[in-house]
Structures are given as C-alpha cells and as structure tokens.
Coordinates of C-alpha atoms in Angstrom, one line a residue:
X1 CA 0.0 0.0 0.0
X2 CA 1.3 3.1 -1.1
X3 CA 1.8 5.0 2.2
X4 CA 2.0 8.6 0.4
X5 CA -2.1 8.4 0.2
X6 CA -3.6 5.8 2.6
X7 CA -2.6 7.8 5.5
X8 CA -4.6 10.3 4.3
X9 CA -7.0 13.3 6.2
X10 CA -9.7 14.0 4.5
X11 CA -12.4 16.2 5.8
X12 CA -15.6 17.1 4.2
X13 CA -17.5 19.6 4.7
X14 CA -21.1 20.8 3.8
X15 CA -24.1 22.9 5.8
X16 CA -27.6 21.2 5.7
X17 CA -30.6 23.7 6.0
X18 CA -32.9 23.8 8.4
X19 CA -36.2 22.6 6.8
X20 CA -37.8 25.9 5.4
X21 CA -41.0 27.1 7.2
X22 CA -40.8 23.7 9.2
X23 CA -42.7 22.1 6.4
X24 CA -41.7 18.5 7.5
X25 CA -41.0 19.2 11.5
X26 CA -40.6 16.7 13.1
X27 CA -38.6 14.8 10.6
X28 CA -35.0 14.9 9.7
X29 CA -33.9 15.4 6.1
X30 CA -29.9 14.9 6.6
X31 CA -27.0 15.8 3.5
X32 CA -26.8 13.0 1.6
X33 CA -24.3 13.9 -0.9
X34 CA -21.6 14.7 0.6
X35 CA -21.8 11.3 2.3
X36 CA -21.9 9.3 -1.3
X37 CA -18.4 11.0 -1.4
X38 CA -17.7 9.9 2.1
X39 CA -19.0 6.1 0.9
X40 CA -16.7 6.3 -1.9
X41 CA -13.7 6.6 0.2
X42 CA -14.2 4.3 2.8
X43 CA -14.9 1.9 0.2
X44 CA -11.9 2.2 -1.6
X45 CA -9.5 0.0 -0.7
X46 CA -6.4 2.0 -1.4
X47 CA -7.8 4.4 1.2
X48 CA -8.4 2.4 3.9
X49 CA -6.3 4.0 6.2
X50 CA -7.3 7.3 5.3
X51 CA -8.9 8.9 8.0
X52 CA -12.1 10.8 7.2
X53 CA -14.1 13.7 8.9
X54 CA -17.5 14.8 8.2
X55 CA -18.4 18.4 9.3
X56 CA -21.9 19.3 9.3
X57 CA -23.1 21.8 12.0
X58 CA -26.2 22.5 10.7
X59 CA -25.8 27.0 11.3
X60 CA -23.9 29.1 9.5
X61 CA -20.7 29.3 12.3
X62 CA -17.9 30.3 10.7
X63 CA -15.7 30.2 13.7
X64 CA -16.9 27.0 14.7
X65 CA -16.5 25.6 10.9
X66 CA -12.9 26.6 10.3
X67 CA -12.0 25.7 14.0
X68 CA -13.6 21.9 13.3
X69 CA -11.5 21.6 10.1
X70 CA -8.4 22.9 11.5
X71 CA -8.5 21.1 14.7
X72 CA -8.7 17.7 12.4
X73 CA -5.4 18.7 10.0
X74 CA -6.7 17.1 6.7
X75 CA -4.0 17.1 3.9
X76 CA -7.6 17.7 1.7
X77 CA -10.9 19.4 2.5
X78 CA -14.1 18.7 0.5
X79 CA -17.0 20.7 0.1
X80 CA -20.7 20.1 -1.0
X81 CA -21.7 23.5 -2.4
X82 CA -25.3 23.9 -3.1
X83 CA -27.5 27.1 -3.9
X84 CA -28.6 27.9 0.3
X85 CA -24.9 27.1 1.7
X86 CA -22.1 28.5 -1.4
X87 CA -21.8 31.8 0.0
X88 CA -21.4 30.6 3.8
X89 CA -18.9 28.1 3.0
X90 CA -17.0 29.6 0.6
X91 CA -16.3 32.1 3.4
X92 CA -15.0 29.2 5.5
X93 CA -13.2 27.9 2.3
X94 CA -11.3 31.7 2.2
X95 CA -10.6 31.6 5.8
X96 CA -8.7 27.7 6.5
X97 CA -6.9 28.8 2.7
X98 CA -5.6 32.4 4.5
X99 CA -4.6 30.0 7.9
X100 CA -3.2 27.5 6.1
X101 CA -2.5 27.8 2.3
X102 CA -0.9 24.5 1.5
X103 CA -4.8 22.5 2.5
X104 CA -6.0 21.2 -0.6
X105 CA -9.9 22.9 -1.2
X106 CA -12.0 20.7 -3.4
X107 CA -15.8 22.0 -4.6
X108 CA -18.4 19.6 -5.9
X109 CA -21.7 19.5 -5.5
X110 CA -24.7 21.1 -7.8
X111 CA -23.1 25.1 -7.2
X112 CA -19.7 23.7 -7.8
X113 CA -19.8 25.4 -11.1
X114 CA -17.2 27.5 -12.8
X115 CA -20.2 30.3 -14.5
X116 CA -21.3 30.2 -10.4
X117 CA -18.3 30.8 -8.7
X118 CA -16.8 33.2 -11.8
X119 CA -19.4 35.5 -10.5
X120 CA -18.4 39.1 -8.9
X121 CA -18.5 38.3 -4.8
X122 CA -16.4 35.2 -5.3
X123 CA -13.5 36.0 -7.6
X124 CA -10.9 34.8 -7.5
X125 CA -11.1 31.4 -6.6
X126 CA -7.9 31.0 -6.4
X127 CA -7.6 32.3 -3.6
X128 CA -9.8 29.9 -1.8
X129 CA -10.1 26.7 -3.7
X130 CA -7.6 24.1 -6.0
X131 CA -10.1 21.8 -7.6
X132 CA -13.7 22.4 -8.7
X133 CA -15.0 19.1 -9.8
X134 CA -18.4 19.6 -12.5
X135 CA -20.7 16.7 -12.2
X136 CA -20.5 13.3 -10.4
X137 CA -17.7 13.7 -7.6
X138 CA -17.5 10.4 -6.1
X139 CA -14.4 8.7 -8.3
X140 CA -12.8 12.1 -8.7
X141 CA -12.6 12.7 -5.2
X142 CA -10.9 9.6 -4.7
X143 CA -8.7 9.5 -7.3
X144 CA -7.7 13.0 -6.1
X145 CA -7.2 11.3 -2.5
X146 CA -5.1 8.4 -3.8
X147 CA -2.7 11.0 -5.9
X148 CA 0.9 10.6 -4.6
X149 CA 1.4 14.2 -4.5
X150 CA -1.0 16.8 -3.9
X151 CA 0.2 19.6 -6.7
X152 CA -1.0 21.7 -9.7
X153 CA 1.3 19.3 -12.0
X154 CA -0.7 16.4 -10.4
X155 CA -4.1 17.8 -10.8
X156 CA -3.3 18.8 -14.3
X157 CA -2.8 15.2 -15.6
X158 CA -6.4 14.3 -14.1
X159 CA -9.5 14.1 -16.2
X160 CA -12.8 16.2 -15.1
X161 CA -11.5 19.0 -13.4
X162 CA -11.5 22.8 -13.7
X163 CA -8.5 24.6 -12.0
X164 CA -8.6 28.1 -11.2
X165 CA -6.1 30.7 -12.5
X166 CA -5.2 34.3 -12.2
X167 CA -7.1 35.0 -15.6
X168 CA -10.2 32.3 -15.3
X169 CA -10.2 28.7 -15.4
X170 CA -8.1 25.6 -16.8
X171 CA -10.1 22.6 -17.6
X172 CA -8.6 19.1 -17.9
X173 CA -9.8 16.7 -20.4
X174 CA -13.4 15.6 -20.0
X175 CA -14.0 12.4 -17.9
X176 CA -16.5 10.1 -18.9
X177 CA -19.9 9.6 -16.9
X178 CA -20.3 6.6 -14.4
X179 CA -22.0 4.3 -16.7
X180 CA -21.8 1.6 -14.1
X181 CA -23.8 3.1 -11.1
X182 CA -23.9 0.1 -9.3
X183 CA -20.0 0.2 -8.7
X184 CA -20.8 3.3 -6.9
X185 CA -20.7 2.6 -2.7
X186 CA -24.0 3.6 -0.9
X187 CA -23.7 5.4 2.4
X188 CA -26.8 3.8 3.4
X189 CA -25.7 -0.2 3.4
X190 CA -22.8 1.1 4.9
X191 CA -24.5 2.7 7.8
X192 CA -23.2 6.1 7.4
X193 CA -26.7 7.7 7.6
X194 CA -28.4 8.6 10.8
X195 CA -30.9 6.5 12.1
X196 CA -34.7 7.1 11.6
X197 CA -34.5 10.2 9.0
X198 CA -35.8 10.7 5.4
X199 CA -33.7 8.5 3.1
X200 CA -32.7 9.7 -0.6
X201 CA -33.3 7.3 -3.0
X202 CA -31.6 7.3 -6.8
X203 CA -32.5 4.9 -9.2
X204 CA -30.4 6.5 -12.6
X205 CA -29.1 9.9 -13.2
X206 CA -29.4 13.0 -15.7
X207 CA -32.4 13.7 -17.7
X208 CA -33.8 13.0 -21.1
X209 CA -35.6 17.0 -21.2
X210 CA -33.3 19.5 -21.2
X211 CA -35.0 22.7 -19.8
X212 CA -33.4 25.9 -19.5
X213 CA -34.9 26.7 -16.0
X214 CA -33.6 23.0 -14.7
X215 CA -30.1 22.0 -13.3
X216 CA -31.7 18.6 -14.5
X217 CA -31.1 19.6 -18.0
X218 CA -28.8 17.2 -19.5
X219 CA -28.9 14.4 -21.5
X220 CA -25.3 12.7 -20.8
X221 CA -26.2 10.1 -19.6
X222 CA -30.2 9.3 -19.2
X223 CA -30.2 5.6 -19.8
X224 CA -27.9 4.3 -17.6
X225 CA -29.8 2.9 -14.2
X226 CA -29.2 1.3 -10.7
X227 CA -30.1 -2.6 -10.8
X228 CA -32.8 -3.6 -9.1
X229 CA -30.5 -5.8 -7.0
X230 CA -28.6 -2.6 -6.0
X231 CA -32.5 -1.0 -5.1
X232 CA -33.5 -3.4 -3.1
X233 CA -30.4 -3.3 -1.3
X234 CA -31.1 0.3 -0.5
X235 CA -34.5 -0.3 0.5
X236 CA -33.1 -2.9 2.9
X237 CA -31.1 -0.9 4.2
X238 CA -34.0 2.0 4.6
X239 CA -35.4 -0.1 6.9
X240 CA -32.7 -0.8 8.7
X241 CA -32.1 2.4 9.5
X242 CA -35.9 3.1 10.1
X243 CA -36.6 5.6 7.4
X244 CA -40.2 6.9 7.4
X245 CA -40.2 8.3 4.1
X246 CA -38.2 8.1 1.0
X247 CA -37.0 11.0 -1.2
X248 CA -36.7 10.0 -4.9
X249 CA -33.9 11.9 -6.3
X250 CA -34.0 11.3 -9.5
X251 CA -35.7 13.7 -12.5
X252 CA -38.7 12.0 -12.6
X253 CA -40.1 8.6 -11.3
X254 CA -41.3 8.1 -15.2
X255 CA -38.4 9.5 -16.9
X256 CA -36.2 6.5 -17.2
X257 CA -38.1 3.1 -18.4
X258 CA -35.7 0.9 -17.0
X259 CA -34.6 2.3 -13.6
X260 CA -38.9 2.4 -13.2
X261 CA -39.0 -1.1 -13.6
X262 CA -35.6 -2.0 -11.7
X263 CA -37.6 0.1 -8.6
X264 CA -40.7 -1.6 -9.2
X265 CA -39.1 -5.4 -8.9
X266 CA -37.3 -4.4 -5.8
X267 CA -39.9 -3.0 -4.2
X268 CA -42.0 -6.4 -4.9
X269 CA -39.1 -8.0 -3.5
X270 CA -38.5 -6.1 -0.5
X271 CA -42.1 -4.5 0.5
X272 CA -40.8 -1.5 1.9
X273 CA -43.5 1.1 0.4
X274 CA -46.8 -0.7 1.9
X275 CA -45.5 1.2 5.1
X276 CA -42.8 4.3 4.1
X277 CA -43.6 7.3 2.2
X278 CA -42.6 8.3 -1.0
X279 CA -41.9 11.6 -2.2
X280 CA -41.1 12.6 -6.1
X281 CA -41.4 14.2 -9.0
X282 CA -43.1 12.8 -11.6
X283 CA -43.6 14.1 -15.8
X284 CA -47.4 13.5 -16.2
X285 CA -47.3 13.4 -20.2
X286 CA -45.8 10.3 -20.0
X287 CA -47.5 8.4 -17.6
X288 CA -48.5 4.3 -18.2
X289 CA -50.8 2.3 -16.4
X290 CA -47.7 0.7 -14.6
X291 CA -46.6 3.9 -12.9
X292 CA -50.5 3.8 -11.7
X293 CA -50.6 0.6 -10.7
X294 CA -47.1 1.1 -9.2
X295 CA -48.6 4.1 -7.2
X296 CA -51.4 1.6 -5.6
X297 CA -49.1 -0.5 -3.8
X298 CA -47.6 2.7 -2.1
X299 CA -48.9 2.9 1.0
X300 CA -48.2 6.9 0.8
X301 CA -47.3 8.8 -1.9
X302 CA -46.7 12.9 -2.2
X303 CA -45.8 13.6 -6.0
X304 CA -44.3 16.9 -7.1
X305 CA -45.9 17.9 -11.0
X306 CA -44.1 20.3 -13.0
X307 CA -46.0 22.4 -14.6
X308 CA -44.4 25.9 -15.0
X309 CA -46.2 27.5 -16.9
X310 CA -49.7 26.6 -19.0
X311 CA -48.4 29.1 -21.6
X312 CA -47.1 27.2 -24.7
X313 CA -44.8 30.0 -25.6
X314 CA -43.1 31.0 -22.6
X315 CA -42.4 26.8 -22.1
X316 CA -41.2 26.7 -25.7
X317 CA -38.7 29.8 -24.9
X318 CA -37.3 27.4 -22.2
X319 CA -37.3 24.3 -24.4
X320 CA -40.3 22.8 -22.4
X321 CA -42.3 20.0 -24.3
X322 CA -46.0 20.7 -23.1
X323 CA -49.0 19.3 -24.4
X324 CA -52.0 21.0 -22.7
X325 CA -54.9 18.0 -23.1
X326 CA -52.3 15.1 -21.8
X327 CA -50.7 17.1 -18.9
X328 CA -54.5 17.3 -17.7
X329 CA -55.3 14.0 -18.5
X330 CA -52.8 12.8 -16.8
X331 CA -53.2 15.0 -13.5
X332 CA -56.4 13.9 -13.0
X333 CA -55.2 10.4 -13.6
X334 CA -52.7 10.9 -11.2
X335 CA -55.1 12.7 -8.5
X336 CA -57.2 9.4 -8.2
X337 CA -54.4 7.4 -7.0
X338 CA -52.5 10.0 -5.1
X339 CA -51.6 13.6 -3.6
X340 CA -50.0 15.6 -6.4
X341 CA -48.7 18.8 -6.1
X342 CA -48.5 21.4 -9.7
X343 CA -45.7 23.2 -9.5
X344 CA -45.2 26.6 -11.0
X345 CA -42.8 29.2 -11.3
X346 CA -43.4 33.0 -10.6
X347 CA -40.5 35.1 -13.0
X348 CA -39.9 33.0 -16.1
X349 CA -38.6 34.8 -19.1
X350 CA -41.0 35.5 -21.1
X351 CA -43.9 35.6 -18.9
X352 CA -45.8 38.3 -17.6
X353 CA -47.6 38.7 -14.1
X354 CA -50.7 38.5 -16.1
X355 CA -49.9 35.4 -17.7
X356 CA -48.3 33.9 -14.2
X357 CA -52.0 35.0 -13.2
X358 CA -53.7 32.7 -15.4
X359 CA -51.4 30.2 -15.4
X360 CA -52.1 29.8 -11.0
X361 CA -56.1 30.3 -11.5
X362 CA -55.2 27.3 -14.2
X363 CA -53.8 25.2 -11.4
X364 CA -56.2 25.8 -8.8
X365 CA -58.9 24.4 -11.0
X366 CA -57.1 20.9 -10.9
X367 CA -57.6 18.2 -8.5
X368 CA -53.9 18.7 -6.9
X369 CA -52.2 21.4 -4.3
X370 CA -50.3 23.9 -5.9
X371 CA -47.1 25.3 -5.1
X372 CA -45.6 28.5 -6.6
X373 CA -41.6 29.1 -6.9
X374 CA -39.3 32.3 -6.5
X375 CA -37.7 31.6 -10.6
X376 CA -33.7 31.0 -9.8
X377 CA -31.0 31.9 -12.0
X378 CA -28.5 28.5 -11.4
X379 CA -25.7 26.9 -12.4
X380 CA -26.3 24.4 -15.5
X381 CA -29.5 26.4 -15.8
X382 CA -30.7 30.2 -16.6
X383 CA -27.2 31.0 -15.0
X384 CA -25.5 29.7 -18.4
X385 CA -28.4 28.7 -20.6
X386 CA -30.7 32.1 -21.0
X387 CA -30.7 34.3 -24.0
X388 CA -29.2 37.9 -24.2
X389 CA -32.7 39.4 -25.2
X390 CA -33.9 38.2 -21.8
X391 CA -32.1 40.7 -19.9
X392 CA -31.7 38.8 -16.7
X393 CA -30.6 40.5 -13.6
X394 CA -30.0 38.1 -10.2
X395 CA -29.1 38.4 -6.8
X396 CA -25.5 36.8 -7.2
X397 CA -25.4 35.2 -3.4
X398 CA -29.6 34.1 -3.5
X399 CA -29.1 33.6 -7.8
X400 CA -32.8 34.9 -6.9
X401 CA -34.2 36.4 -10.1
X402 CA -34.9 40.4 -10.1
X403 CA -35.9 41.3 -13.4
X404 CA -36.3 39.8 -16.7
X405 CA -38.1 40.1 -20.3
X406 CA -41.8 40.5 -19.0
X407 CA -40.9 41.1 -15.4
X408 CA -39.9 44.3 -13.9
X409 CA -38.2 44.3 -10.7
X410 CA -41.1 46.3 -9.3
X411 CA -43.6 43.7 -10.8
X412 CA -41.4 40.4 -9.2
X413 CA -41.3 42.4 -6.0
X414 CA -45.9 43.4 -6.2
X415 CA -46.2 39.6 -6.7
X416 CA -43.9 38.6 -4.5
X417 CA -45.9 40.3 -1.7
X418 CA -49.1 39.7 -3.4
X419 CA -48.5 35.7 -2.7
X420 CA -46.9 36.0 0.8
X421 CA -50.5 38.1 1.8
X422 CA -52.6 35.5 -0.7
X423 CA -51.0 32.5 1.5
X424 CA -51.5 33.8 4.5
X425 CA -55.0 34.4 4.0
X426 CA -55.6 30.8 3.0
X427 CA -54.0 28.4 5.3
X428 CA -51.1 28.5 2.3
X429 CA -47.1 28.3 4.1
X430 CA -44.3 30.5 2.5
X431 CA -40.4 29.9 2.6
X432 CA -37.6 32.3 1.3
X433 CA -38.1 31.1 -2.4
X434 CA -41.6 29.4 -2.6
X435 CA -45.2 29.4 -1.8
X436 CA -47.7 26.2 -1.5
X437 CA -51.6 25.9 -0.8
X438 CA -53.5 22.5 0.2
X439 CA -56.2 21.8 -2.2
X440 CA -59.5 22.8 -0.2
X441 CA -58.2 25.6 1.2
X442 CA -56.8 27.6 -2.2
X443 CA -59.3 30.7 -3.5
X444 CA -58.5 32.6 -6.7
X445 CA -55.6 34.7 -7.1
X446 CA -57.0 38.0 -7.0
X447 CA -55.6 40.0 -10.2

C-alpha cells in the first residue's frame, strides 16, 4: 500500500438547511451527498487507512466551521456547495486557505460550477479553492485522494476538473460519466446515515428533457440505471435504518423506463413502500398504467408535478415539451391514485404577471395542491443557458431572479408580496423562495 495516500486526512465539509417554514417538522432530512463521497472513500480499498471527517453543524458558524477543520489537520478538505450554503462556505473555504494555504480545497456538489463561482462576490477562486470538480464527484474525489502528491502538476494530468487561474479557469480533459452506477458505494448499506430520518433514493441519473430553468437539464447520460438488486439493497437498508419516508432523487419517477421497472421489482421484493412514504417528482405526459398501478401498492405517496407554466410559448422559450390536453389527463389520472402537487414558477422569461396570473387560476382548477416558486437563476441552468434578449438581472449570493423580459423588478417584487399576503389568508405556508396551498383551502388569485 502506497503510504503517500492511505494515510490520508480528508475532511468534508457541507451545511444542511434547516427545513424551510418547518414544512416536515418533526422529521430529519440529513446531507446525503456529501456522504456518497464519504461512501466512496471508505470503500476504496487504497484508502483504507485514510482517516475521514465529516463536518456538518447545521448553522452558518464560521468560527466554529474553520476551528472543526483545523482542529482535524486534513491534507484535503471537501465541500458540498449547493445554492442555500455556497456563500457561507466559501467564506470558511477563504478563511482555512488564508490559515493555512498548502490545504488542498476541493468544490463539488450542484453550485460547484465555474459560471457560479466566476461570479463578482467570489472572484478569485484561487484564492480559496484548487479543484472544482463539475458533475459526479465520487471517483474524482478519490482519485484526487489516492494521488501521490498533492500539486497543480498532479491535478493537471487528471480528467474532469476545472483549476482556477489568475485570468479564469483551466479545464482538464473531459471524464467520462459513471455508466456503471452500481459500482458506486451507498452510504446507506454502509451505515453512514443517521438513524430514523428521510432517506434519498436514486435509481439512474441526468435527464432526457433539457430545460433551460432546470439543473436537470442534460442528456449525458439518461439511460444508464441502478439494478434492481442494488434497489433493493437500499430499501433494505432504509429499513434498517428506520426511514419513514423516501425522497426519490432522480428527475422524474417516469423518466427512465428501465430504472422504473428495476424500482418496481425491488420493491416487490422487499415490500418497503406498503409502510414508508414516497416523495417525487413525476412528468405527467408520459404516464403508463404501470406507474399507476405502481402508485397503488404505495402505501403513501406525495408527487411533485411540474407544470411551470400553462403558456405554450413562454415553455417553448425554455425548451419545455407541453402538451395541454395530456398534462391534464394525466393529472387527473394521477389525483385518483395520489396527492400531487402542480408546481409553478413565478418570473420565467417571457412571462408576464398577467400570464403567471392565469397560469395559478389554471392550477387551482385541478384536482392537486399547488405550489408556486421564486424563478432562480443556477448553475447548468438560466445561469449559463438564457438568451441575451432576456435581460436577466439576479441576486448573485440568492441567484434569486430580479428582473427579466416581461418582469420588472417592481412587478417580481408586487407579486412577490401579493403571494406571501394570498398565502396567509388561505392556510397557504411560504419559505424564502416558494409558496404552497393545500387543495380545499386555495381561493382565486386575486388579479
């Protein structure tokens, strides 16, 4: 064993939110990405004596952050940047880099982006980070573990990374996508996951849409799924670990034939959902009897519908397919088997407040809760994907969208106060970004 890496530190590092508005109190949604990467290295047997620290405190402490990481000494320190935690913790990244320069700062995660972290407030990464690693992290970050030396030169020679310079960013040749998911080590049979919280559930990655607004937008890799040997091995090991609810991660529960049917077969096998929960999204123009039948041996299911917007032209500005008679078809389908929630979004280029208007009144006239999102400009989205005639302006720490083609800053703002006042009239609950009604209690949106 080569000594020069399997006496490795390794800490990673990430902030998980407290649920907004307490939607879910009492239970416990914990990070769950940051401990594939933390699978992936105890797994690997040319790391086994690495020693490995996950720091997680839950509040943006910044003392208390960059103390925990120092106080360990890791040779690397990993972090899980996502939209609610990059600025906080790329503060602590800036801090343990001034203390001590020689650590080696990896980003992944879905704000681990180059266009994100090119922005204004956090130039120049190289001050504060080596590695930025853009899309799945768990056999870069141990390859970059198991590397003899920790340099530039060394990083260099490695596929799938961008390195930050005094002008930009270097980017090393592109690495292929994980084709074989099921080589990929799961915190959860592991027992690296906390006992009796919400468990996160993938069954392929990417997507097969591509849709301007979505991180989900790519089609690398859409066909490739997790076995249903490897599912049920995860659903096992749900309830083990006494999960009462499962979060699908994936793009859609319909969007991949295969990984459907690998989840179908291990759930027959393993029986977990006649008691747990299931939470996910789901495309409704594309809906077979099987997903419905699949939805009847659930013992609870909450599905997220995205709908966006019922105008055909603002959807085709963001490359949406949307055919009007299927999607509500297929929602009322949907609503006889299970909750559904339509799920809209409130500053899309292109749209007007009139238009978001009729587009909400549309939603409340279906058989489903509604709930009504803040637009964001992000990474792999709007951030790099919108046109220059849309003349979007964005809060660069939120990526919150101000303004936009059809959206003044003054009109985002009116209907941004006109939904907080509309939920709390109507037994509707409101977070930062979002706003979501229950079915029998939702009146029209006043114009």
């Amino acid at each position: 064993m080569d000594q020069a890496f399997s006496n490795r530190r390794i800490a990673l590092v990430c902030l998980t939110p407290k649920i907004d508005a307490q939607e879910l109190r009492p239970m416990h949604m914990p990070s769950f990405g940051i401990r594939r990467i933390q699978a992936a290295i105890i797994a690997d047997p040319a790391l086994q004596g690495a020693a490995v620290a996950l720091i997680d405190r839950g509040a943006e402490d910044l003392t208390s952050y960059v103390d925990d990481i120092l106080a360990f000494d890791p040779d690397i320190v990993g972090f899980s940047i996502y939209v609610w935690s990059a600025p906080f913790l790329i503060g602590v990244a800036q801090e343990i880099k001034r203390r001590r320069p020689s650590l080696t700062v990896v980003f992944g995660g879905p704000s681990a982006r180059t266009s994100f972290l090119g922005l204004r407030p956090y130039r120049p990464a190289q001050a504060y980070l080596d590695i930025v690693v853009e899309g799945d992290g768990e056999e870069i970050f141990a390859d970059i573990a198991k590397l003899p030396e920790l340099t530039r030169q060394a990083f260099e020679k490695m596929s799938g990374l961008a390195l930050p310079t005094q002008d930009g960013w270097t980017k090393t040749e592109k690495r292929a996508p994980i084709l074989a998911l099921d080589s990929l080590a799961s915190p959860y049979q592991l027992g690296l996951m906390p006992q009796g919280a919400v468990a996160y559930l993938e069954t392929f990655r990417g997507c097969p849409l591509s849709c301007r607004f979505c991180e989900w937008g790519s089609k690398e890799n859409p066909k490739a799924a997790f076995s249903t040997d490897y599912i049920a091995r995860e659903l096992d090991a749900f309830q083990r670990s006494e999960a009462p609810a499962v979060f699908l991660l994936d793009a859609g529960l319909n969007l991949n034939l295969q990984a459907f049917r690998n989840l179908q077969e291990a759930n027959e096998q393993t029986g977990f959902f006649k008691e747990a929960q299931l939470w996910a999204e789901i495309y409704p123009s594309i809906i077979r009897d099987e997903h419905l039948a699949f939805l009847e041996n659930v013992g609870s299911a909450y599905l997220g519908v995205g709908m966006q917007s019922m105008d055909p032209a603002v959807l085709e500005k963001q490359d949406r397919p949307f055919d009007a008679q299927r999607f509500e078809a297929a929602v009322r389908a949907l609503a006889e088997h299970t909750e559904i929630e339509l799920q809209i979004i409130m500053g899309l280029p292109g749209d007007t407040p009139e238009g978001f208007r009729r587009t909400f009144a549309y939603a409340q006239s279906l058989p489903a809760d509604v709930r009504v999102y803040h637009c964001l400009v992000l990474p792999d989205a709007l951030l790099t994907r919108s046109l220059p005639e849309w003349q979007i302006r964005f809060d660069p720490k939120t990526l919150i969208l101000r303004s936009c083609l059809g959206w003044s800053e003054e009109a985002i703002a009116a209907m941004r106060q006109e939904l907080q006042a509309y939920a709390l009239a109507n037994g509707g609950k409101a977070g930062d970004f979002w706003w979501s009604f229950r079915r029998p209690k939702m009146r029209r949106l006043a114009g």
